[in-house]
Short mmCIF file of C-alpha atoms in Angstrom, two decimals:
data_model
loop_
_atom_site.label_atom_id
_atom_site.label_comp_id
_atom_site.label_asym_id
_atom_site.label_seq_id
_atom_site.Cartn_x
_atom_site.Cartn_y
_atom_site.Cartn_z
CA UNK K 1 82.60 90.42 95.23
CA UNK K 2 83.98 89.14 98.78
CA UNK K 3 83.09 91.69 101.30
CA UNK K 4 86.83 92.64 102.34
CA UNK K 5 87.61 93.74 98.85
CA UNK K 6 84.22 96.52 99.29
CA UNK K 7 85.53 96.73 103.18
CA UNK K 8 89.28 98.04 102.06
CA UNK K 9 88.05 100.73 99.86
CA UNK K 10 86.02 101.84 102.55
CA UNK K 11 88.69 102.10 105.02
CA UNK K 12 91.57 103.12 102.44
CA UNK K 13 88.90 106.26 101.95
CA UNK K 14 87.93 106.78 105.96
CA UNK K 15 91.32 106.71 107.10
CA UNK K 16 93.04 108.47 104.26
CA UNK K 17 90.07 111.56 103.94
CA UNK K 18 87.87 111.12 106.64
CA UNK K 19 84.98 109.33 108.04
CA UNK K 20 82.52 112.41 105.95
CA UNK K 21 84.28 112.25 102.58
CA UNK K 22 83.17 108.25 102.56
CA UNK K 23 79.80 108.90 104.25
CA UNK K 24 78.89 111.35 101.50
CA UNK K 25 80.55 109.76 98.94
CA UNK K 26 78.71 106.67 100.08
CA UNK K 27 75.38 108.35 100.14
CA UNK K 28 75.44 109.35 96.01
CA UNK K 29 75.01 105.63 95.72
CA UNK K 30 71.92 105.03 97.94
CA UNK K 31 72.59 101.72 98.80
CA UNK K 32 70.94 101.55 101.94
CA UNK K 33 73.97 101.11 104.60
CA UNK K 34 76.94 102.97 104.65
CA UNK K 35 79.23 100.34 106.11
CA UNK K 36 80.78 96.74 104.06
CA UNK K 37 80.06 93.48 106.27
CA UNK K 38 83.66 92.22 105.83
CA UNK K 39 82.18 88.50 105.49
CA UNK K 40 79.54 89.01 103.26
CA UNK K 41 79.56 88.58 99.51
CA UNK K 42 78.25 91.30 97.30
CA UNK K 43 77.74 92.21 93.47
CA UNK K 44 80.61 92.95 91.22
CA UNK K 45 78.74 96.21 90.66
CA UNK K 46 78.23 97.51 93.62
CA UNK K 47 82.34 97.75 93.78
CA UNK K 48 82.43 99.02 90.23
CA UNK K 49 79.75 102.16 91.37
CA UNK K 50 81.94 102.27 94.46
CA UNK K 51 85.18 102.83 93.03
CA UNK K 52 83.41 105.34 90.52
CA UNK K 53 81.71 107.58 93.25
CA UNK K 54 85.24 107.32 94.59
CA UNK K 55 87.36 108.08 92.00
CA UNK K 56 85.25 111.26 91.00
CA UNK K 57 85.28 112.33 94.72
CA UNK K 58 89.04 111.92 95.25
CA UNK K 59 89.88 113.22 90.97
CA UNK K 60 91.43 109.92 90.60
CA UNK K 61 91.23 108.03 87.59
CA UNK K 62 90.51 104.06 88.48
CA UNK K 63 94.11 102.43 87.97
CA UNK K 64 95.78 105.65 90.28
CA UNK K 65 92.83 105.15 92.94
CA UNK K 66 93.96 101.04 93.04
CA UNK K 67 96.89 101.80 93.65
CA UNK K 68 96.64 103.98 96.12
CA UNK K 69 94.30 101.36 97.92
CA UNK K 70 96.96 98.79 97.21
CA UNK K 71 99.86 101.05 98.99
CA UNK K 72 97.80 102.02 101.87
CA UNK K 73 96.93 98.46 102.12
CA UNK K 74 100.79 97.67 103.23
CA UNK K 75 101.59 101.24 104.55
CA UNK K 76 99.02 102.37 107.11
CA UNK K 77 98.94 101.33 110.39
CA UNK K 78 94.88 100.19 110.35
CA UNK K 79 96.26 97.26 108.01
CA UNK K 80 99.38 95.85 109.42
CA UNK K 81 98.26 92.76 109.91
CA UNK K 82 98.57 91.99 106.04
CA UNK K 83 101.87 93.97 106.11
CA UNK K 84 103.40 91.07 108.73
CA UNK K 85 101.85 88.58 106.42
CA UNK K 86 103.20 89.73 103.16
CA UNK K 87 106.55 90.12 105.50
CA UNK K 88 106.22 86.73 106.24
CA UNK K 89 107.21 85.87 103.05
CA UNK K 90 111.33 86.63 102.88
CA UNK K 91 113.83 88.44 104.73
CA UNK K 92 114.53 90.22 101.51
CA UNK K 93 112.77 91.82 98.96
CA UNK K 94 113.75 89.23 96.69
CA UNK K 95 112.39 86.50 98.86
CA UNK K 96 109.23 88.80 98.79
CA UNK K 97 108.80 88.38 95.04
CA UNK K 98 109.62 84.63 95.14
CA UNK K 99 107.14 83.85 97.51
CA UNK K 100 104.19 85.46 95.78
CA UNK K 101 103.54 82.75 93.70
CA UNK K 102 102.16 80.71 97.01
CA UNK K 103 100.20 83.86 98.42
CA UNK K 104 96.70 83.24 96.76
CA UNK K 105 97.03 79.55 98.55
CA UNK K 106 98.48 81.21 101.66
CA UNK K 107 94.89 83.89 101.64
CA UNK K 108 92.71 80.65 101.12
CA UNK K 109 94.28 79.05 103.94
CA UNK K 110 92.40 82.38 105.83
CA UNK K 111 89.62 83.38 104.09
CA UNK K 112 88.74 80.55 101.88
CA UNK K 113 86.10 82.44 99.33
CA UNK K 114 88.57 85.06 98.87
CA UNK K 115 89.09 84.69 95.29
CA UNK K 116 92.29 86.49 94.63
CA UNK K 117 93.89 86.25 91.44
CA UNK K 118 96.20 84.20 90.50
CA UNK K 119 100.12 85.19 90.86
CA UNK K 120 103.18 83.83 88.55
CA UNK K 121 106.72 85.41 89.19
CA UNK K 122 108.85 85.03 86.07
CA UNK K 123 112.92 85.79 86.78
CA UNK K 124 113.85 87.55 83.90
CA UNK K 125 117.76 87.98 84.98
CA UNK K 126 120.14 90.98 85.69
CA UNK K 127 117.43 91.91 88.77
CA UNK K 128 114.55 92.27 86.25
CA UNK K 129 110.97 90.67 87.11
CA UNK K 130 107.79 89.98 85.47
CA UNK K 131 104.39 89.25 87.31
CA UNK K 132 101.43 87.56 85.81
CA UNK K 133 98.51 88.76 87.77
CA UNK K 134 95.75 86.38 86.79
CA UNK K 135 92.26 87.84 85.40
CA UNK K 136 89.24 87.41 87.03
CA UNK K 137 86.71 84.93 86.09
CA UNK K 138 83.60 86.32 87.57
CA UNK K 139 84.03 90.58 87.32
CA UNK K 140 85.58 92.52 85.33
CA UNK K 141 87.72 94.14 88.23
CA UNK K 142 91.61 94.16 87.52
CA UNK K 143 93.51 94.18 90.77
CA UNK K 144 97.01 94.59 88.50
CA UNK K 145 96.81 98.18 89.91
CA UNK K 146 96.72 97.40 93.79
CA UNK K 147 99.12 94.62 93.21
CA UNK K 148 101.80 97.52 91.75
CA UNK K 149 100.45 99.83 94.98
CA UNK K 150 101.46 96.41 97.05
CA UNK K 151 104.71 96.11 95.03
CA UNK K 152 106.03 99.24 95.44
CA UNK K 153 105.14 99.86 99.51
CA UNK K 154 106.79 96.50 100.03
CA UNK K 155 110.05 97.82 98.43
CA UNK K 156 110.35 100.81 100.68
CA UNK K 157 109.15 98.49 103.79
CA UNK K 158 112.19 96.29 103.28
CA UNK K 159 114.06 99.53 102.26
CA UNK K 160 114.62 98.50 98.48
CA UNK K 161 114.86 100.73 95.45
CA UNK K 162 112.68 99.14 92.76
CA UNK K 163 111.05 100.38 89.38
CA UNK K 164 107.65 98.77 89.48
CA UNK K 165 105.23 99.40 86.15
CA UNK K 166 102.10 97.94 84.71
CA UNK K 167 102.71 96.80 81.36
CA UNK K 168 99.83 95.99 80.18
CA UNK K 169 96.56 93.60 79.95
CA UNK K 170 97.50 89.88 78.13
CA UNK K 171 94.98 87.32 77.15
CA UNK K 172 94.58 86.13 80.51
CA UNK K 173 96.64 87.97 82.77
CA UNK K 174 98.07 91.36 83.48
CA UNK K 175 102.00 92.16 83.38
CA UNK K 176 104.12 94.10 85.79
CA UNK K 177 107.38 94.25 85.62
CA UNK K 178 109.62 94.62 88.43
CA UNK K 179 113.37 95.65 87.98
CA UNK K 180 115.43 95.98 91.18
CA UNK K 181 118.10 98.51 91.32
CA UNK K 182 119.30 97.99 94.80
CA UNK K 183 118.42 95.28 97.75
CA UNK K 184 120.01 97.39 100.27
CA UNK K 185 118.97 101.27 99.17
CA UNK K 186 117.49 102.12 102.76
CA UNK K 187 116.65 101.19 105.87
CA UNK K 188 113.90 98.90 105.78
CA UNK K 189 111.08 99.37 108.36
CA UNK K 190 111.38 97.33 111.60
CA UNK K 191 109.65 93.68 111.90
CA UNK K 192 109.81 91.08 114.30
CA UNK K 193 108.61 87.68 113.95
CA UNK K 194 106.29 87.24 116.92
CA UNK K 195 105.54 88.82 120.11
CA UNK K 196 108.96 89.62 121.97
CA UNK K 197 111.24 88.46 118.71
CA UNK K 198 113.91 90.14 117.40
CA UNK K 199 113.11 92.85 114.80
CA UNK K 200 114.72 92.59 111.27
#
């Protein structure tokens, strides 16, 4: 598993609960560090005995605790730099959605061994959505969860009011469906496009 998966669970827990609450959490595992080398590649079990230790910690059941990464992955200030690249993507949330067929290309183009899944946006009409989020080959990890967490953050960052739900595991791919009620529900939250632009 690519370090910055392990690294985000670390810091959704440190700056959510504290630098303690992931130091002792950390410790039940006995892994020998405490801290995820961002660049560094580790075993798909080592994440799985993460998220576990986790999950029991925090009383969240695995799906709820991905999601919650997978919000405060867009949402806290620690990660904006994914927020303005997932912004990057539309002026709308609509343009959002389209445009996250090309993200898993877009990551490579950064971090080439990321591995993220692959992402297929189906318009179902009448504002209704469906995402394929593409299984993984080598773990048995299901990122469907964070994706929703993503999903959902984005639609209050552009200030959209969206029903997002995971509908399940297909043959190879999970399903979430997206159905937007309203582009224009709220204010979205302010973005500029570089460095003295204009904020949208």
């Amino acid at each position: 598993m690519h370090g910055l998966v392990n690294r985000a669970i670390e810091r959704f827990v440190r700056d959510t609960y504290g630098r303690d609450v992931w130091i002792g959490t950390i410790h039940k595992l006995d892994l020998g560090f405490t801290e995820f080398e961002a660049m560094m590649t580790y075993e798909p079990r080592i994440t799985e005995q993460v998220l576990t230790v986790v999950g029991t910690r925090l009383a969240r059941g695995r799906d709820d605790l991905l999601e919650d990464i997978g919000t405060y992955l867009v949402s806290h200030p620690a990660t904006e730099a994914l927020r303005r690249l997932l912004r990057f993507g539309g002026v709308d949330y609509v343009d959002f959605l389209h445009s996250l067929d090309d993200l898993p290309e877009r990551a490579r183009l950064a971090v080439a061994d990321l591995g993220l899944p692959g992402l297929e946006l189906q318009d179902r009409g009448g504002g209704l959505y469906h995402l394929h989020v593409g299984l993984p080959e080598e773990h048995d990890l299901r990122l469907g969860p964070v994706v929703v967490g993503i999903l959902r953050a984005m639609a209050d960052d552009y200030g959209a009011l969206a029903l997002v739900e995971h509908q399940g595991v297909g043959a190879d791919h999970e399903i979430i469906a997206v159905r937007l009620l309203e582009e224009g529900f709220a204010h979205g939250r302010a973005f500029a496009l570089g460095v003295g632009g204009s904020a949208a």
